[in-house]
Amino acid sequence: MNDREYFTLKNGLKCIFVKRSGFQVKYAGIGVHYGSSHKKYYRNGEFYESKSGIAHFLEHKAFIIDGHDALIDFDSLNAEANAYTGLEQTIYYFQTNDDLIPPLRLLLKMFFHKGFTKENIESEKPIILSELEEARDQVDKRIHEECLKLLYPNDPYSIEILGTKEDIENTTLFDLENAFLDFYTPKNSILTIVGDIDIEEVKRAILDEMKDITIHENNIERIPFVESLAPLKPKTIYEDIPYPELHIMGRMDSLNYSMPILPNKMIALFDSIFSVEAPFYKLLKEKNYLILDDIEYSITSHEYGTYFYIDIYTNNPIELKDFIIDKLKNLSVKDYDSDISNRTIKSYKSDFIRALDSISFVGDDTLSLALEGTDYEMEEDALLNTKDSDICELIPYIKNSLITYLIALPKNVKNKE
């Protein structure tokens, strides 16, 4: 696409401008390559390990400027602002139909401004603990968390983004200051702006706002957040669920998010096996393995690997897990259905083209991919030009994946036992 311009400030802040003529909505987002998984690293040659949940705690306090909530200021500028923390990045953004420059200046000031204090850290703890309690009340999240602990044992990647209850309660000013100074730096951040904008005017505003911001840079060397070599052995748990559930997970540590549209291609391959049109799915139905019609599956890529996650309601989890794992371990090109997979890719293409009319989608996707070190245009090109061979080349990775599983049974089954 020729409507993009890249610009890097002398302090290292990377800026991506996406011109969208004729659109009233404008988007600005700034992201930092720092998420809940980045617990261990070397600072100026010395090992440091933070508490869990620090990235999320920082996100909560980032909106405090000069002792008050910056969301009120964004609102007064007719800008709708928000933020979210992931496993590997944290993103702050706003949308507006009005002048972009005032809320953009506010966003930059907020992002590079240390607004947290000992007092407001303490007042925030009950809010985050309540958020954690709500998350723990969701049975699906509890089961997924148990699955990740099996898949990535004792790795920061498998820890809840919000952190543990103990770590949240014991978070200190020192913890947040360390994370802020170590990661909230221009060189570790990317700014993305999308809309009908005057790029040169926006550049001048950025340069003017950044000139008064004091930057502290430490020499940071990250330690991989996946250090385990293999998953743990399978386990069975009892939960508040109506039917037995089988969860099969597989690690592919040699694949990561540097491969364009990897999750999309992997889902297209899985559709050849588990979609309702696939022969293997029909065989599962014939054998009465499935309680519900759909088999749910997802692909997640990160900096140090990729994993698949299969979720099935079944009355025979023991037999079914053997049947599915055997299929995955013996997968071949014969299992690939070009018609099914190409329909999946075609659907992704259609969704992508429709989403180009969404300023927020373009902005968020551009920023998130850039933080991963991936180019948005490269992803677009890979999606629009995907071939059968691109999907089939993933078969060996699935065959050689490190697989484990979790069986979740209704609690009333345990009571009967």
Short mmCIF file of C-alpha atoms in Angstrom, two decimals:
data_model
loop_
_atom_site.label_atom_id
_atom_site.label_comp_id
_atom_site.label_asym_id
_atom_site.label_seq_id
_atom_site.Cartn_x
_atom_site.Cartn_y
_atom_site.Cartn_z
CA MET A 1 0.00 0.00 0.00
CA ASN A 2 1.40 3.41 -0.91
CA ASP A 3 -0.52 5.41 1.71
CA ARG A 4 1.95 4.62 4.51
CA GLU A 5 4.88 6.64 5.73
CA TYR A 6 7.46 5.65 8.32
CA PHE A 7 9.33 8.11 10.49
CA THR A 8 11.76 7.60 13.40
CA LEU A 9 12.62 10.30 15.91
CA LYS A 10 16.21 10.80 17.05
CA ASN A 11 15.30 9.29 20.41
CA GLY A 12 14.26 6.06 18.66
CA LEU A 13 10.45 6.38 18.69
CA LYS A 14 9.11 4.78 15.51
CA CYS A 15 6.06 6.40 13.90
CA ILE A 16 3.76 4.90 11.28
CA PHE A 17 1.36 7.19 9.41
CA VAL A 18 -1.49 5.72 7.37
CA LYS A 19 -3.31 8.20 5.17
CA ARG A 20 -7.01 7.47 4.69
CA SER A 21 -8.55 10.27 2.67
CA GLY A 22 -12.25 10.96 3.09
CA PHE A 23 -12.61 9.38 6.54
CA GLN A 24 -13.75 11.54 9.42
CA VAL A 25 -12.56 9.18 12.18
CA LYS A 26 -8.91 9.39 13.18
CA TYR A 27 -6.95 6.87 15.24
CA ALA A 28 -3.76 7.26 17.23
CA GLY A 29 -2.19 4.47 19.24
CA ILE A 30 1.10 4.02 21.01
CA GLY A 31 2.31 0.60 22.03
CA VAL A 32 5.18 -0.78 24.04
CA HIS A 33 6.87 -4.12 23.49
CA TYR A 34 6.21 -5.11 27.07
CA GLY A 35 3.50 -7.42 28.36
CA SER A 36 2.71 -9.76 31.21
CA SER A 37 5.19 -12.40 29.99
CA HIS A 38 8.23 -10.13 30.28
CA LYS A 39 9.10 -10.93 33.91
CA LYS A 40 12.75 -11.89 33.61
CA TYR A 41 15.51 -9.84 32.04
CA TYR A 42 18.95 -8.35 32.52
CA ARG A 43 19.19 -4.65 33.36
CA ASN A 44 22.64 -3.23 32.72
CA GLY A 45 24.04 -6.75 33.04
CA GLU A 46 22.25 -7.66 36.28
CA PHE A 47 19.45 -10.24 36.45
CA TYR A 48 16.02 -8.94 37.44
CA GLU A 49 12.70 -10.74 37.92
CA SER A 50 9.54 -8.73 38.47
CA LYS A 51 6.32 -9.75 40.13
CA SER A 52 3.52 -11.02 37.91
CA GLY A 53 0.89 -8.55 36.68
CA ILE A 54 3.17 -5.50 36.61
CA ALA A 55 2.49 -4.72 32.94
CA HIS A 56 -1.26 -4.69 33.59
CA PHE A 57 -0.86 -2.64 36.78
CA LEU A 58 1.14 -0.05 34.83
CA GLU A 59 -1.62 0.14 32.22
CA HIS A 60 -4.12 0.98 34.97
CA LYS A 61 -1.95 3.80 36.31
CA ALA A 62 -0.78 5.19 32.97
CA PHE A 63 -3.88 7.37 32.66
CA ILE A 64 -2.97 9.38 35.75
CA ILE A 65 -1.47 12.78 34.88
CA ASP A 66 -0.78 15.40 37.55
CA GLY A 67 -2.94 13.50 40.00
CA HIS A 68 -6.09 13.20 37.91
CA ASP A 69 -7.58 10.84 35.33
CA ALA A 70 -6.48 11.62 31.77
CA LEU A 71 -9.62 9.90 30.45
CA ILE A 72 -11.53 13.00 31.54
CA ASP A 73 -9.16 15.13 29.44
CA PHE A 74 -9.57 12.86 26.43
CA ASP A 75 -13.33 13.09 26.80
CA SER A 76 -13.17 16.91 26.91
CA LEU A 77 -11.27 16.75 23.59
CA ASN A 78 -14.00 14.54 22.07
CA ALA A 79 -11.59 11.60 21.95
CA GLU A 80 -12.51 8.12 23.12
CA ALA A 81 -9.44 6.56 24.74
CA ASN A 82 -8.70 3.08 26.05
CA ALA A 83 -5.86 0.60 26.59
CA TYR A 84 -5.19 -3.10 26.91
CA THR A 85 -2.40 -5.36 28.13
CA GLY A 86 -1.40 -8.55 26.37
CA LEU A 87 1.18 -11.24 26.98
CA GLU A 88 3.80 -9.41 24.92
CA GLN A 89 2.62 -5.83 24.42
CA THR A 90 0.58 -3.03 25.94
CA ILE A 91 -1.32 -0.57 23.74
CA TYR A 92 -2.91 2.83 24.47
CA TYR A 93 -5.10 4.45 21.85
CA PHE A 94 -7.88 6.89 21.06
CA GLN A 95 -10.31 7.70 18.27
CA THR A 96 -11.73 11.09 17.44
CA ASN A 97 -13.86 12.82 14.82
CA ASP A 98 -12.32 16.17 15.74
CA ASP A 99 -8.85 17.67 15.70
CA LEU A 100 -6.24 14.92 16.13
CA ILE A 101 -3.42 17.06 17.51
CA PRO A 102 -4.63 17.94 21.06
CA PRO A 103 -5.46 14.34 22.08
CA LEU A 104 -2.28 13.14 20.36
CA ARG A 105 -0.21 15.47 22.53
CA LEU A 106 -2.10 14.20 25.57
CA LEU A 107 -1.46 10.57 24.58
CA LEU A 108 2.30 11.15 24.29
CA LYS A 109 2.46 13.08 27.56
CA MET A 110 0.49 10.38 29.35
CA PHE A 111 2.53 7.50 27.93
CA PHE A 112 5.94 8.92 28.85
CA HIS A 113 4.78 10.46 32.14
CA LYS A 114 5.17 8.59 35.44
CA GLY A 115 1.82 9.30 37.08
CA PHE A 116 1.75 6.58 39.72
CA THR A 117 2.47 7.19 43.40
CA LYS A 118 2.66 5.01 46.48
CA GLU A 119 -0.81 6.20 47.49
CA ASN A 120 -2.60 5.63 44.17
CA ILE A 121 -0.93 2.21 43.78
CA GLU A 122 -2.50 1.13 47.06
CA SER A 123 -5.90 2.51 46.06
CA GLU A 124 -5.73 0.60 42.74
CA LYS A 125 -5.09 -2.81 44.29
CA PRO A 126 -8.73 -3.53 45.30
CA ILE A 127 -9.85 -2.67 41.75
CA ILE A 128 -7.40 -5.09 40.13
CA LEU A 129 -8.10 -7.78 42.73
CA SER A 130 -11.80 -7.46 41.94
CA GLU A 131 -10.98 -7.81 38.24
CA LEU A 132 -8.96 -10.94 39.03
CA GLU A 133 -11.81 -12.40 41.07
CA GLU A 134 -14.22 -11.82 38.19
CA ALA A 135 -11.83 -13.59 35.84
CA ARG A 136 -11.49 -16.53 38.22
CA ASP A 137 -15.28 -16.81 38.36
CA GLN A 138 -15.32 -17.67 34.63
CA VAL A 139 -14.99 -21.42 34.27
CA ASP A 140 -13.69 -21.22 30.71
CA LYS A 141 -10.83 -18.96 31.81
CA ARG A 142 -9.96 -21.27 34.71
CA ILE A 143 -9.76 -24.27 32.41
CA HIS A 144 -7.75 -22.39 29.80
CA GLU A 145 -5.31 -21.26 32.48
CA GLU A 146 -4.85 -24.87 33.61
CA CYS A 147 -4.20 -25.88 30.00
CA LEU A 148 -1.52 -23.21 29.56
CA LYS A 149 0.16 -24.35 32.79
CA LEU A 150 0.35 -27.83 31.32
CA LEU A 151 1.62 -26.57 27.99
CA TYR A 152 4.19 -24.08 29.32
CA PRO A 153 5.03 -25.29 32.85
CA ASN A 154 6.49 -22.63 35.16
CA ASP A 155 6.94 -20.20 32.25
CA PRO A 156 5.87 -16.53 32.58
CA TYR A 157 3.79 -17.09 29.43
CA SER A 158 1.34 -19.28 31.35
CA ILE A 159 0.68 -16.77 34.16
CA GLU A 160 -2.58 -14.80 34.22
CA ILE A 161 -2.09 -11.34 32.66
CA LEU A 162 -3.52 -9.66 35.76
CA GLY A 163 -0.98 -11.45 37.97
CA THR A 164 -1.44 -13.60 41.04
CA LYS A 165 -3.40 -12.41 44.06
CA GLU A 166 -0.25 -12.40 46.19
CA ASP A 167 1.78 -10.38 43.67
CA ILE A 168 -0.99 -7.81 43.17
CA GLU A 169 -1.31 -7.33 46.94
CA ASN A 170 2.46 -6.86 47.28
CA THR A 171 3.09 -4.61 44.26
CA THR A 172 5.13 -1.55 45.24
CA LEU A 173 6.16 1.80 43.83
CA PHE A 174 9.60 0.28 43.24
CA ASP A 175 8.08 -2.48 41.04
CA LEU A 176 6.23 -0.04 38.78
CA GLU A 177 9.13 2.41 38.57
CA ASN A 178 11.48 -0.35 37.43
CA ALA A 179 9.13 -1.54 34.70
CA PHE A 180 8.33 1.99 33.55
CA LEU A 181 11.98 3.07 33.32
CA ASP A 182 13.09 -0.18 31.72
CA PHE A 183 10.39 -0.56 29.06
CA TYR A 184 8.42 2.67 28.53
CA THR A 185 11.16 4.14 26.35
CA PRO A 186 11.00 5.56 22.82
CA LYS A 187 13.19 2.78 21.41
CA ASN A 188 10.82 0.14 22.80
CA SER A 189 7.65 1.88 21.58
CA ILE A 190 5.79 2.52 18.33
CA LEU A 191 3.28 5.26 17.49
CA THR A 192 0.66 4.67 14.79
CA ILE A 193 -1.71 7.27 13.35
CA VAL A 194 -4.47 6.56 10.83
CA GLY A 195 -6.97 8.87 9.13
CA ASP A 196 -7.37 11.82 6.82
CA ILE A 197 -4.34 13.58 8.28
CA ASP A 198 -1.73 16.13 7.31
CA ILE A 199 1.33 13.97 7.95
CA GLU A 200 3.80 16.86 8.10
CA GLU A 201 1.62 18.73 10.61
CA VAL A 202 1.38 15.61 12.75
CA LYS A 203 5.16 15.13 12.64
CA ARG A 204 5.71 18.69 13.86
CA ALA A 205 3.32 18.14 16.76
CA ILE A 206 5.06 14.91 17.75
CA LEU A 207 8.50 16.51 17.64
CA ASP A 208 7.29 19.49 19.65
CA GLU A 209 5.65 17.35 22.33
CA MET A 210 8.58 14.96 22.65
CA LYS A 211 11.22 17.67 23.07
CA ASP A 212 10.25 18.29 26.69
CA ILE A 213 9.98 14.63 27.71
CA THR A 214 12.83 13.28 29.82
CA ILE A 215 13.91 9.81 28.80
CA HIS A 216 15.83 7.34 30.95
CA GLU A 217 17.33 4.41 29.06
CA ASN A 218 18.73 1.25 30.64
CA ASN A 219 20.45 -1.53 28.76
CA ILE A 220 17.79 -4.25 28.73
CA GLU A 221 18.37 -7.83 27.60
CA ARG A 222 15.22 -9.93 27.64
CA ILE A 223 15.20 -13.53 28.82
CA PRO A 224 12.86 -15.79 26.78
CA PHE A 225 9.53 -16.14 28.56
CA VAL A 226 9.37 -19.77 27.43
CA GLU A 227 12.15 -21.73 29.10
CA SER A 228 10.47 -25.11 29.53
CA LEU A 229 11.43 -27.77 27.00
CA ALA A 230 8.17 -29.73 26.91
CA PRO A 231 4.62 -29.79 28.29
CA LEU A 232 3.67 -31.58 31.50
CA LYS A 233 1.86 -34.91 31.55
CA PRO A 234 -1.91 -34.83 30.94
CA LYS A 235 -4.26 -34.32 33.88
CA THR A 236 -7.92 -34.52 34.83
CA ILE A 237 -9.74 -31.78 36.73
CA TYR A 238 -13.30 -31.35 37.99
CA GLU A 239 -15.19 -28.15 37.24
CA ASP A 240 -18.64 -26.53 37.21
CA ILE A 241 -19.45 -27.67 33.67
CA PRO A 242 -22.46 -29.54 32.24
CA TYR A 243 -20.54 -31.99 30.03
CA PRO A 244 -17.10 -33.61 29.99
CA GLU A 245 -14.56 -31.59 28.02
CA LEU A 246 -11.41 -32.69 26.20
CA HIS A 247 -8.70 -30.09 25.65
CA ILE A 248 -5.76 -31.06 23.42
CA MET A 249 -2.81 -28.67 23.13
CA GLY A 250 0.29 -28.88 20.98
CA ARG A 251 3.50 -26.80 21.08
CA MET A 252 5.42 -25.97 17.91
CA ASP A 253 8.43 -24.14 19.29
CA SER A 254 10.19 -23.72 15.93
CA LEU A 255 7.35 -21.59 14.56
CA ASN A 256 6.69 -18.06 15.78
CA TYR A 257 4.84 -14.91 14.80
CA SER A 258 7.55 -13.89 12.33
CA MET A 259 5.83 -16.11 9.73
CA PRO A 260 3.13 -13.95 8.06
CA ILE A 261 -0.48 -15.03 8.70
CA LEU A 262 0.66 -18.24 10.41
CA PRO A 263 -2.53 -18.58 12.53
CA ASN A 264 -4.72 -18.07 9.44
CA LYS A 265 -2.91 -20.75 7.44
CA MET A 266 -2.90 -23.14 10.38
CA ILE A 267 -6.65 -22.69 10.89
CA ALA A 268 -7.20 -23.36 7.19
CA LEU A 269 -5.31 -26.64 7.65
CA PHE A 270 -7.25 -27.54 10.80
CA ASP A 271 -10.49 -26.88 8.93
CA SER A 272 -9.50 -29.72 6.58
CA ILE A 273 -9.59 -32.02 9.61
CA PHE A 274 -12.14 -30.66 12.08
CA SER A 275 -14.68 -28.55 10.16
CA VAL A 276 -18.15 -30.08 9.75
CA GLU A 277 -17.42 -30.82 6.07
CA ALA A 278 -14.19 -32.71 6.74
CA PRO A 279 -14.12 -36.54 6.47
CA PHE A 280 -12.40 -36.93 9.84
CA TYR A 281 -15.05 -34.82 11.54
CA LYS A 282 -17.79 -36.94 9.96
CA LEU A 283 -16.05 -40.05 11.29
CA LEU A 284 -16.08 -38.57 14.80
CA LYS A 285 -19.80 -37.94 14.44
CA GLU A 286 -20.43 -41.49 13.23
CA LYS A 287 -18.65 -42.84 16.30
CA ASN A 288 -20.83 -40.63 18.54
CA TYR A 289 -17.83 -38.98 20.13
CA LEU A 290 -19.30 -35.46 19.99
CA ILE A 291 -21.96 -34.07 22.32
CA LEU A 292 -22.21 -30.77 20.44
CA ASP A 293 -21.82 -30.30 16.70
CA ASP A 294 -18.85 -27.92 16.71
CA ILE A 295 -15.23 -28.63 17.53
CA GLU A 296 -13.50 -25.45 18.67
CA TYR A 297 -9.84 -24.85 17.89
CA SER A 298 -7.47 -21.92 17.84
CA ILE A 299 -3.88 -21.10 16.94
CA THR A 300 -1.73 -18.68 18.94
CA SER A 301 1.72 -17.46 17.87
CA HIS A 302 4.18 -15.63 20.07
CA GLU A 303 7.83 -14.61 20.01
CA TYR A 304 9.11 -18.03 21.07
CA GLY A 305 6.68 -20.44 19.48
CA THR A 306 3.17 -21.37 18.41
CA TYR A 307 0.55 -23.65 19.88
CA PHE A 308 -2.79 -25.13 18.88
CA TYR A 309 -5.70 -25.61 21.25
CA ILE A 310 -8.60 -28.00 20.58
CA ASP A 311 -11.71 -27.95 22.75
CA ILE A 312 -14.39 -30.68 22.49
CA TYR A 313 -17.46 -31.68 24.49
CA THR A 314 -17.50 -35.48 24.60
CA ASN A 315 -18.83 -38.36 26.70
CA ASN A 316 -15.76 -40.44 25.87
CA PRO A 317 -12.71 -38.19 26.37
CA ILE A 318 -10.23 -41.06 26.91
CA GLU A 319 -10.96 -42.83 23.64
CA LEU A 320 -11.43 -39.62 21.71
CA LYS A 321 -8.08 -38.13 22.77
CA ASP A 322 -6.27 -41.23 21.46
CA PHE A 323 -8.18 -41.02 18.20
CA ILE A 324 -7.39 -37.33 17.62
CA ILE A 325 -3.76 -37.44 18.75
CA ASP A 326 -3.16 -40.40 16.44
CA LYS A 327 -4.61 -38.39 13.56
CA LEU A 328 -2.42 -35.37 14.34
CA LYS A 329 0.73 -37.46 14.70
CA ASN A 330 0.08 -39.20 11.37
CA LEU A 331 -1.19 -36.21 9.43
CA SER A 332 -0.34 -36.19 5.74
CA VAL A 333 -1.05 -34.27 2.57
CA LYS A 334 -3.85 -36.77 1.91
CA ASP A 335 -5.74 -35.19 4.82
CA TYR A 336 -5.58 -31.78 3.21
CA ASP A 337 -8.78 -30.66 1.48
CA SER A 338 -8.03 -27.79 -0.89
CA ASP A 339 -11.69 -26.78 -1.27
CA ILE A 340 -12.28 -26.52 2.48
CA SER A 341 -9.03 -24.68 3.21
CA ASN A 342 -9.39 -22.29 0.31
CA ARG A 343 -12.87 -21.33 1.49
CA THR A 344 -11.33 -20.49 4.85
CA ILE A 345 -8.62 -18.34 3.28
CA LYS A 346 -11.20 -16.68 1.03
CA SER A 347 -13.23 -15.81 4.13
CA TYR A 348 -10.14 -14.28 5.76
CA LYS A 349 -9.50 -12.25 2.60
CA SER A 350 -13.07 -10.94 2.57
CA ASP A 351 -12.89 -10.01 6.25
CA PHE A 352 -9.58 -8.24 5.67
CA ILE A 353 -10.88 -6.22 2.71
CA ARG A 354 -14.03 -5.19 4.61
CA ALA A 355 -11.94 -4.21 7.62
CA LEU A 356 -9.94 -1.74 5.53
CA ASP A 357 -12.90 0.61 5.94
CA SER A 358 -12.43 0.51 9.71
CA ILE A 359 -9.92 3.11 10.85
CA SER A 360 -9.61 1.47 14.28
CA PHE A 361 -8.92 -1.97 12.77
CA VAL A 362 -6.21 -0.65 10.47
CA GLY A 363 -4.64 1.30 13.32
CA ASP A 364 -4.73 -1.46 15.91
CA ASP A 365 -3.58 -4.17 13.48
CA THR A 366 -0.77 -2.02 12.11
CA LEU A 367 0.46 -1.17 15.60
CA SER A 368 0.18 -4.68 17.01
CA LEU A 369 2.01 -6.23 14.04
CA ALA A 370 4.73 -3.58 14.17
CA LEU A 371 5.37 -4.38 17.83
CA GLU A 372 5.85 -8.00 16.78
CA GLY A 373 8.38 -6.85 14.21
CA THR A 374 6.02 -7.77 11.37
CA ASP A 375 5.07 -5.51 8.49
CA TYR A 376 1.35 -4.95 7.87
CA GLU A 377 1.85 -4.88 4.11
CA MET A 378 3.76 -8.17 4.25
CA GLU A 379 0.84 -9.75 6.10
CA GLU A 380 -1.58 -8.38 3.52
CA ASP A 381 0.50 -9.72 0.63
CA ALA A 382 0.83 -13.15 2.27
CA LEU A 383 -2.92 -13.40 2.84
CA LEU A 384 -3.91 -12.31 -0.66
CA ASN A 385 -1.41 -14.71 -2.27
CA THR A 386 -1.71 -17.82 -0.11
CA LYS A 387 -1.34 -21.09 -2.04
CA ASP A 388 -2.11 -24.71 -1.13
CA SER A 389 1.62 -25.39 -0.75
CA ASP A 390 1.87 -22.60 1.87
CA ILE A 391 -0.67 -24.42 4.01
CA CYS A 392 0.60 -27.95 3.42
CA GLU A 393 4.11 -26.99 4.50
CA LEU A 394 2.73 -26.70 8.04
CA ILE A 395 1.79 -30.40 8.25
CA PRO A 396 5.22 -31.57 9.57
CA TYR A 397 5.05 -29.00 12.38
CA ILE A 398 1.73 -30.43 13.58
CA LYS A 399 3.03 -34.01 13.32
CA ASN A 400 6.08 -33.14 15.40
CA SER A 401 4.31 -30.93 17.91
CA LEU A 402 4.68 -31.53 21.65
CA ILE A 403 1.20 -32.60 22.69
CA THR A 404 -0.51 -32.82 26.03
CA TYR A 405 -4.16 -32.78 27.07
CA LEU A 406 -6.52 -31.94 29.88
CA ILE A 407 -9.81 -33.64 30.65
CA ALA A 408 -12.36 -31.57 32.55
CA LEU A 409 -15.21 -33.49 34.14
CA PRO A 410 -18.37 -32.15 35.80
CA LYS A 411 -18.07 -31.97 39.58
CA ASN A 412 -21.11 -34.19 40.01
CA VAL A 413 -19.09 -37.01 38.39
CA LYS A 414 -16.48 -36.69 41.14
CA ASN A 415 -19.21 -36.73 43.79
CA LYS A 416 -20.61 -39.98 42.36
CA GLU A 417 -17.13 -41.51 42.44
#
